[in-house]
């Protein structure tokens, strides 16, 4: 029988890589420091030039990974605050424990996309495809012969890559990577199992190289394993809030972006968002819309109201299922358990997004270009790390940052060094490097 998780353990402020040190006192809590550390980091800044859904902005501003992450963090903080307030009333004897839930969720939300490669999900797909059906297949036997997990590459996953980025000791860096708290790191891990358990979802939470790190985190937090081989854990409860914040922003902000790009008309967008309100609320919302003549402001107002409704609904679902979540028997995303009217409105937005946004020409063009660029970069750099003695390989590998271990002795390590390098690129950097490697763009001499 699975041992019930305890909030006192789950909210541990212990830091990866800093376990042996007595930290000096700070006015900020460790969870607030997690947030600040992420904000000022280079990987976070690079998100400003990584595609969210639509092409990076020209004359019209749409969301990129940076703005998306900031908004998810804002919504996550609201979810965490709501839940903390309710839990404090349910468990008054432990009320002080819950004071930092909003900070933990906000930091986890801020970091949830750090591991995503250039060009959004197309970049992930290109990486996985290169190893599953592309030229990268030839390396499978070498990796498996050494005991490496090949599925880490064929199912390359941005979430698992975020955990690596945040915890791995890259060359020249300190132990523990970002030295994040155990609670924040576990709250980022949406799929706490090995890649060999991916199945059709093609999702997993940590690479083989980070398994021991996550095992130590889970042990400290009191999270029981579902299985040891392959490694599979129950979710940290706050993962549900991070996931909900992402679901809320991804769906609603994509609708707003589609309106700005005129993929959806103002009338279509208003109709979609008005579905979230009951009859009484619709009347007051219509009155406010009459006071605003700018269509973009009308949509922005509706969007803010809808996010408020979704935050309240997901908070309610979490609190109502707290016991089952702590026991590890609740596994459904909060967004799937909302009350019927709100759930139906959300489903209509999902259907519209799939039909008119994610299949739009603009989005497909980014996916096509991104897929091609990532594939070529992988081909060139994988070949270079496996044949480093050639003149061309030497020139190419000089482009790679010294923090990545291109001289790793194992096939698994060599591949990871290339994936570390390419996944950290911005869309613009990847495109520029692709042009130079293919001779499409010759530097001025």
PDB file of N, CA, C and O in Angstrom, residues 61-112:
ATOM      1  N   UNK A  61       2.536  41.690 -32.026  1.00  0.00           N
ATOM      2  CA  UNK A  61       3.168  40.920 -30.961  1.00  0.00           C
ATOM      3  C   UNK A  61       2.305  39.730 -30.572  1.00  0.00           C
ATOM      4  O   UNK A  61       1.129  39.881 -30.259  1.00  0.00           O
ATOM      5  N   UNK A  62       2.909  38.562 -30.584  1.00  0.00           N
ATOM      6  CA  UNK A  62       2.268  37.360 -30.058  1.00  0.00           C
ATOM      7  C   UNK A  62       3.214  36.733 -29.040  1.00  0.00           C
ATOM      8  O   UNK A  62       4.358  37.151 -28.884  1.00  0.00           O
ATOM      9  N   UNK A  63       2.745  35.711 -28.355  1.00  0.00           N
ATOM     10  CA  UNK A  63       3.505  35.147 -27.260  1.00  0.00           C
ATOM     11  C   UNK A  63       4.709  34.332 -27.732  1.00  0.00           C
ATOM     12  O   UNK A  63       4.653  33.629 -28.734  1.00  0.00           O
ATOM     13  N   UNK A  64       5.782  34.451 -26.982  1.00  0.00           N
ATOM     14  CA  UNK A  64       6.916  33.548 -27.133  1.00  0.00           C
ATOM     15  C   UNK A  64       7.025  32.743 -25.840  1.00  0.00           C
ATOM     16  O   UNK A  64       6.192  32.873 -24.941  1.00  0.00           O
ATOM     17  N   UNK A  65       8.044  31.906 -25.726  1.00  0.00           N
ATOM     18  CA  UNK A  65       8.169  31.063 -24.531  1.00  0.00           C
ATOM     19  C   UNK A  65       8.393  31.885 -23.265  1.00  0.00           C
ATOM     20  O   UNK A  65       7.994  31.476 -22.178  1.00  0.00           O
ATOM     21  N   UNK A  66       9.028  33.043 -23.402  1.00  0.00           N
ATOM     22  CA  UNK A  66       9.285  33.875 -22.227  1.00  0.00           C
ATOM     23  C   UNK A  66       7.995  34.467 -21.682  1.00  0.00           C
ATOM     24  O   UNK A  66       7.693  34.345 -20.486  1.00  0.00           O
ATOM     25  N   UNK A  67       7.222  35.121 -22.546  1.00  0.00           N
ATOM     26  CA  UNK A  67       5.979  35.728 -22.077  1.00  0.00           C
ATOM     27  C   UNK A  67       5.003  34.655 -21.601  1.00  0.00           C
ATOM     28  O   UNK A  67       4.283  34.853 -20.619  1.00  0.00           O
ATOM     29  N   UNK A  68       4.991  33.519 -22.272  1.00  0.00           N
ATOM     30  CA  UNK A  68       4.137  32.413 -21.830  1.00  0.00           C
ATOM     31  C   UNK A  68       4.528  31.964 -20.424  1.00  0.00           C
ATOM     32  O   UNK A  68       3.665  31.786 -19.557  1.00  0.00           O
ATOM     33  N   UNK A  69       5.824  31.795 -20.184  1.00  0.00           N
ATOM     34  CA  UNK A  69       6.286  31.328 -18.880  1.00  0.00           C
ATOM     35  C   UNK A  69       5.958  32.332 -17.778  1.00  0.00           C
ATOM     36  O   UNK A  69       5.580  31.949 -16.663  1.00  0.00           O
ATOM     37  N   UNK A  70       6.092  33.609 -18.065  1.00  0.00           N
ATOM     38  CA  UNK A  70       5.757  34.642 -17.079  1.00  0.00           C
ATOM     39  C   UNK A  70       4.270  34.613 -16.740  1.00  0.00           C
ATOM     40  O   UNK A  70       3.873  34.736 -15.575  1.00  0.00           O
ATOM     41  N   UNK A  71       3.450  34.434 -17.765  1.00  0.00           N
ATOM     42  CA  UNK A  71       2.001  34.399 -17.531  1.00  0.00           C
ATOM     43  C   UNK A  71       1.592  33.127 -16.786  1.00  0.00           C
ATOM     44  O   UNK A  71       0.735  33.175 -15.893  1.00  0.00           O
ATOM     45  N   UNK A  72       2.201  32.000 -17.148  1.00  0.00           N
ATOM     46  CA  UNK A  72       1.908  30.756 -16.432  1.00  0.00           C
ATOM     47  C   UNK A  72       2.302  30.906 -14.966  1.00  0.00           C
ATOM     48  O   UNK A  72       1.582  30.467 -14.062  1.00  0.00           O
ATOM     49  N   UNK A  73       3.429  31.542 -14.723  1.00  0.00           N
ATOM     50  CA  UNK A  73       3.885  31.754 -13.352  1.00  0.00           C
ATOM     51  C   UNK A  73       2.910  32.621 -12.568  1.00  0.00           C
ATOM     52  O   UNK A  73       2.634  32.360 -11.392  1.00  0.00           O
ATOM     53  N   UNK A  74       2.378  33.639 -13.206  1.00  0.00           N
ATOM     54  CA  UNK A  74       1.405  34.530 -12.565  1.00  0.00           C
ATOM     55  C   UNK A  74       0.135  33.763 -12.200  1.00  0.00           C
ATOM     56  O   UNK A  74      -0.382  33.876 -11.083  1.00  0.00           O
ATOM     57  N   UNK A  75      -0.356  32.971 -13.139  1.00  0.00           N
ATOM     58  CA  UNK A  75      -1.555  32.165 -12.886  1.00  0.00           C
ATOM     59  C   UNK A  75      -1.252  31.107 -11.823  1.00  0.00           C
ATOM     60  O   UNK A  75      -2.078  30.841 -10.940  1.00  0.00           O
ATOM     61  N   UNK A  76      -0.065  30.510 -11.892  1.00  0.00           N
ATOM     62  CA  UNK A  76       0.320  29.516 -10.899  1.00  0.00           C
ATOM     63  C   UNK A  76       0.365  30.089  -9.501  1.00  0.00           C
ATOM     64  O   UNK A  76      -0.039  29.438  -8.525  1.00  0.00           O
ATOM     65  N   UNK A  77       0.850  31.311  -9.382  1.00  0.00           N
ATOM     66  CA  UNK A  77       0.881  31.962  -8.072  1.00  0.00           C
ATOM     67  C   UNK A  77      -0.534  32.130  -7.526  1.00  0.00           C
ATOM     68  O   UNK A  77      -0.786  31.910  -6.329  1.00  0.00           O
ATOM     69  N   UNK A  78      -1.479  32.511  -8.390  1.00  0.00           N
ATOM     70  CA  UNK A  78      -2.872  32.661  -7.955  1.00  0.00           C
ATOM     71  C   UNK A  78      -3.456  31.326  -7.510  1.00  0.00           C
ATOM     72  O   UNK A  78      -4.151  31.240  -6.494  1.00  0.00           O
ATOM     73  N   UNK A  79      -3.173  30.277  -8.288  1.00  0.00           N
ATOM     74  CA  UNK A  79      -3.635  28.941  -7.903  1.00  0.00           C
ATOM     75  C   UNK A  79      -3.051  28.530  -6.549  1.00  0.00           C
ATOM     76  O   UNK A  79      -3.760  28.028  -5.669  1.00  0.00           O
ATOM     77  N   UNK A  80      -1.745  28.743  -6.391  1.00  0.00           N
ATOM     78  CA  UNK A  80      -1.085  28.387  -5.143  1.00  0.00           C
ATOM     79  C   UNK A  80      -1.633  29.159  -3.962  1.00  0.00           C
ATOM     80  O   UNK A  80      -1.821  28.609  -2.867  1.00  0.00           O
ATOM     81  N   UNK A  81      -1.929  30.437  -4.168  1.00  0.00           N
ATOM     82  CA  UNK A  81      -2.481  31.272  -3.096  1.00  0.00           C
ATOM     83  C   UNK A  81      -3.871  30.790  -2.697  1.00  0.00           C
ATOM     84  O   UNK A  81      -4.195  30.683  -1.501  1.00  0.00           O
ATOM     85  N   UNK A  82      -4.697  30.485  -3.698  1.00  0.00           N
ATOM     86  CA  UNK A  82      -6.051  29.971  -3.418  1.00  0.00           C
ATOM     87  C   UNK A  82      -5.999  28.672  -2.620  1.00  0.00           C
ATOM     88  O   UNK A  82      -6.695  28.508  -1.613  1.00  0.00           O
ATOM     89  N   UNK A  83      -5.163  27.758  -3.090  1.00  0.00           N
ATOM     90  CA  UNK A  83      -5.073  26.449  -2.449  1.00  0.00           C
ATOM     91  C   UNK A  83      -4.503  26.565  -1.039  1.00  0.00           C
ATOM     92  O   UNK A  83      -4.995  25.931  -0.096  1.00  0.00           O
ATOM     93  N   UNK A  84      -3.479  27.396  -0.872  1.00  0.00           N
ATOM     94  CA  UNK A  84      -2.876  27.577   0.453  1.00  0.00           C
ATOM     95  C   UNK A  84      -3.896  28.112   1.453  1.00  0.00           C
ATOM     96  O   UNK A  84      -3.946  27.672   2.609  1.00  0.00           O
ATOM     97  N   UNK A  85      -4.691  29.046   0.999  1.00  0.00           N
ATOM     98  CA  UNK A  85      -5.716  29.628   1.889  1.00  0.00           C
ATOM     99  C   UNK A  85      -6.727  28.566   2.323  1.00  0.00           C
ATOM    100  O   UNK A  85      -7.073  28.465   3.508  1.00  0.00           O
ATOM    101  N   UNK A  86      -7.156  27.737   1.390  1.00  0.00           N
ATOM    102  CA  UNK A  86      -8.131  26.697   1.716  1.00  0.00           C
ATOM    103  C   UNK A  86      -7.523  25.610   2.602  1.00  0.00           C
ATOM    104  O   UNK A  86      -8.161  25.130   3.545  1.00  0.00           O
ATOM    105  N   UNK A  87      -6.293  25.211   2.306  1.00  0.00           N
ATOM    106  CA  UNK A  87      -5.645  24.182   3.111  1.00  0.00           C
ATOM    107  C   UNK A  87      -5.390  24.669   4.541  1.00  0.00           C
ATOM    108  O   UNK A  87      -5.466  23.887   5.497  1.00  0.00           O
ATOM    109  N   UNK A  88      -5.088  25.952   4.674  1.00  0.00           N
ATOM    110  CA  UNK A  88      -4.864  26.510   6.015  1.00  0.00           C
ATOM    111  C   UNK A  88      -6.119  26.433   6.864  1.00  0.00           C
ATOM    112  O   UNK A  88      -6.046  26.223   8.082  1.00  0.00           O
ATOM    113  N   UNK A  89      -7.281  26.578   6.214  1.00  0.00           N
ATOM    114  CA  UNK A  89      -8.539  26.478   6.958  1.00  0.00           C
ATOM    115  C   UNK A  89      -8.881  25.021   7.263  1.00  0.00           C
ATOM    116  O   UNK A  89      -9.426  24.705   8.317  1.00  0.00           O
ATOM    117  N   UNK A  90      -8.515  24.116   6.338  1.00  0.00           N
ATOM    118  CA  UNK A  90      -8.779  22.694   6.560  1.00  0.00           C
ATOM    119  C   UNK A  90      -7.833  22.090   7.594  1.00  0.00           C
ATOM    120  O   UNK A  90      -8.201  21.173   8.328  1.00  0.00           O
ATOM    121  N   UNK A  91      -6.606  22.613   7.624  1.00  0.00           N
ATOM    122  CA  UNK A  91      -5.585  22.071   8.544  1.00  0.00           C
ATOM    123  C   UNK A  91      -4.962  23.219   9.344  1.00  0.00           C
ATOM    124  O   UNK A  91      -3.777  23.551   9.145  1.00  0.00           O
ATOM    125  N   UNK A  92      -5.731  23.853  10.220  1.00  0.00           N
ATOM    126  CA  UNK A  92      -5.224  25.023  10.954  1.00  0.00           C
ATOM    127  C   UNK A  92      -3.967  24.734  11.767  1.00  0.00           C
ATOM    128  O   UNK A  92      -3.139  25.625  11.977  1.00  0.00           O
ATOM    129  N   UNK A  93      -3.799  23.495  12.188  1.00  0.00           N
ATOM    130  CA  UNK A  93      -2.616  23.147  12.986  1.00  0.00           C
ATOM    131  C   UNK A  93      -1.330  23.211  12.158  1.00  0.00           C
ATOM    132  O   UNK A  93      -0.220  23.349  12.706  1.00  0.00           O
ATOM    133  N   UNK A  94      -1.459  23.140  10.827  1.00  0.00           N
ATOM    134  CA  UNK A  94      -0.291  23.190   9.937  1.00  0.00           C
ATOM    135  C   UNK A  94      -0.321  24.415   9.022  1.00  0.00           C
ATOM    136  O   UNK A  94       0.335  24.424   7.978  1.00  0.00           O
ATOM    137  N   UNK A  95      -1.062  25.426   9.388  1.00  0.00           N
ATOM    138  CA  UNK A  95      -1.305  26.553   8.483  1.00  0.00           C
ATOM    139  C   UNK A  95      -0.010  27.236   8.010  1.00  0.00           C
ATOM    140  O   UNK A  95       0.084  27.684   6.864  1.00  0.00           O
ATOM    141  N   UNK A  96       1.009  27.292   8.880  1.00  0.00           N
ATOM    142  CA  UNK A  96       2.259  27.949   8.494  1.00  0.00           C
ATOM    143  C   UNK A  96       2.983  27.207   7.374  1.00  0.00           C
ATOM    144  O   UNK A  96       3.763  27.806   6.627  1.00  0.00           O
ATOM    145  N   UNK A  97       2.722  25.910   7.262  1.00  0.00           N
ATOM    146  CA  UNK A  97       3.374  25.122   6.212  1.00  0.00           C
ATOM    147  C   UNK A  97       3.014  25.616   4.817  1.00  0.00           C
ATOM    148  O   UNK A  97       3.801  25.519   3.885  1.00  0.00           O
ATOM    149  N   UNK A  98       1.808  26.133   4.682  1.00  0.00           N
ATOM    150  CA  UNK A  98       1.270  26.424   3.356  1.00  0.00           C
ATOM    151  C   UNK A  98       1.603  27.826   2.838  1.00  0.00           C
ATOM    152  O   UNK A  98       1.239  28.174   1.718  1.00  0.00           O
ATOM    153  N   UNK A  99       2.308  28.620   3.653  1.00  0.00           N
ATOM    154  CA  UNK A  99       2.579  30.007   3.282  1.00  0.00           C
ATOM    155  C   UNK A  99       3.382  30.149   1.992  1.00  0.00           C
ATOM    156  O   UNK A  99       3.277  31.173   1.311  1.00  0.00           O
ATOM    157  N   UNK A 100       4.199  29.141   1.685  1.00  0.00           N
ATOM    158  CA  UNK A 100       5.090  29.265   0.528  1.00  0.00           C
ATOM    159  C   UNK A 100       4.623  28.495  -0.701  1.00  0.00           C
ATOM    160  O   UNK A 100       5.343  28.412  -1.686  1.00  0.00           O
ATOM    161  N   UNK A 101       3.434  27.911  -0.641  1.00  0.00           N
ATOM    162  CA  UNK A 101       2.949  27.158  -1.802  1.00  0.00           C
ATOM    163  C   UNK A 101       2.900  28.034  -3.047  1.00  0.00           C
ATOM    164  O   UNK A 101       3.290  27.612  -4.145  1.00  0.00           O
ATOM    165  N   UNK A 102       2.432  29.275  -2.898  1.00  0.00           N
ATOM    166  CA  UNK A 102       2.343  30.144  -4.078  1.00  0.00           C
ATOM    167  C   UNK A 102       3.718  30.433  -4.673  1.00  0.00           C
ATOM    168  O   UNK A 102       3.881  30.485  -5.898  1.00  0.00           O
ATOM    169  N   UNK A 103       4.734  30.582  -3.809  1.00  0.00           N
ATOM    170  CA  UNK A 103       6.094  30.834  -4.310  1.00  0.00           C
ATOM    171  C   UNK A 103       6.671  29.611  -5.012  1.00  0.00           C
ATOM    172  O   UNK A 103       7.352  29.734  -6.041  1.00  0.00           O
ATOM    173  N   UNK A 104       6.403  28.429  -4.478  1.00  0.00           N
ATOM    174  CA  UNK A 104       6.892  27.194  -5.101  1.00  0.00           C
ATOM    175  C   UNK A 104       6.267  27.008  -6.479  1.00  0.00           C
ATOM    176  O   UNK A 104       6.963  26.747  -7.475  1.00  0.00           O
ATOM    177  N   UNK A 105       4.954  27.162  -6.546  1.00  0.00           N
ATOM    178  CA  UNK A 105       4.261  26.966  -7.818  1.00  0.00           C
ATOM    179  C   UNK A 105       4.689  28.019  -8.837  1.00  0.00           C
ATOM    180  O   UNK A 105       4.903  27.716 -10.018  1.00  0.00           O
ATOM    181  N   UNK A 106       4.848  29.265  -8.402  1.00  0.00           N
ATOM    182  CA  UNK A 106       5.270  30.331  -9.310  1.00  0.00           C
ATOM    183  C   UNK A 106       6.644  30.039  -9.900  1.00  0.00           C
ATOM    184  O   UNK A 106       6.872  30.234 -11.109  1.00  0.00           O
ATOM    185  N   UNK A 107       7.576  29.569  -9.060  1.00  0.00           N
ATOM    186  CA  UNK A 107       8.920  29.250  -9.549  1.00  0.00           C
ATOM    187  C   UNK A 107       8.893  28.055 -10.494  1.00  0.00           C
ATOM    188  O   UNK A 107       9.550  28.064 -11.549  1.00  0.00           O
ATOM    189  N   UNK A 108       8.140  27.022 -10.139  1.00  0.00           N
ATOM    190  CA  UNK A 108       8.044  25.838 -11.001  1.00  0.00           C
ATOM    191  C   UNK A 108       7.442  26.195 -12.359  1.00  0.00           C
ATOM    192  O   UNK A 108       7.895  25.715 -13.400  1.00  0.00           O
ATOM    193  N   UNK A 109       6.431  27.041 -12.348  1.00  0.00           N
ATOM    194  CA  UNK A 109       5.815  27.483 -13.608  1.00  0.00           C
ATOM    195  C   UNK A 109       6.811  28.266 -14.457  1.00  0.00           C
ATOM    196  O   UNK A 109       6.845  28.140 -15.688  1.00  0.00           O
ATOM    197  N   UNK A 110       7.608  29.073 -13.801  1.00  0.00           N
ATOM    198  CA  UNK A 110       8.599  29.880 -14.518  1.00  0.00           C
ATOM    199  C   UNK A 110       9.592  28.986 -15.261  1.00  0.00           C
ATOM    200  O   UNK A 110      10.065  29.325 -16.345  1.00  0.00           O
ATOM    201  N   UNK A 111       9.888  27.815 -14.677  1.00  0.00           N
ATOM    202  CA  UNK A 111      10.913  26.928 -15.230  1.00  0.00           C
ATOM    203  C   UNK A 111      10.366  25.825 -16.111  1.00  0.00           C
ATOM    204  O   UNK A 111      11.143  25.066 -16.703  1.00  0.00           O
ATOM    205  N   UNK A 112       9.047  25.704 -16.230  1.00  0.00           N
ATOM    206  CA  UNK A 112       8.493  24.493 -16.843  1.00  0.00           C
ATOM    207  C   UNK A 112       8.871  24.315 -18.311  1.00  0.00           C
ATOM    208  O   UNK A 112       8.888  23.203 -18.819  1.00  0.00           O
TER     209      UNK A 112
END
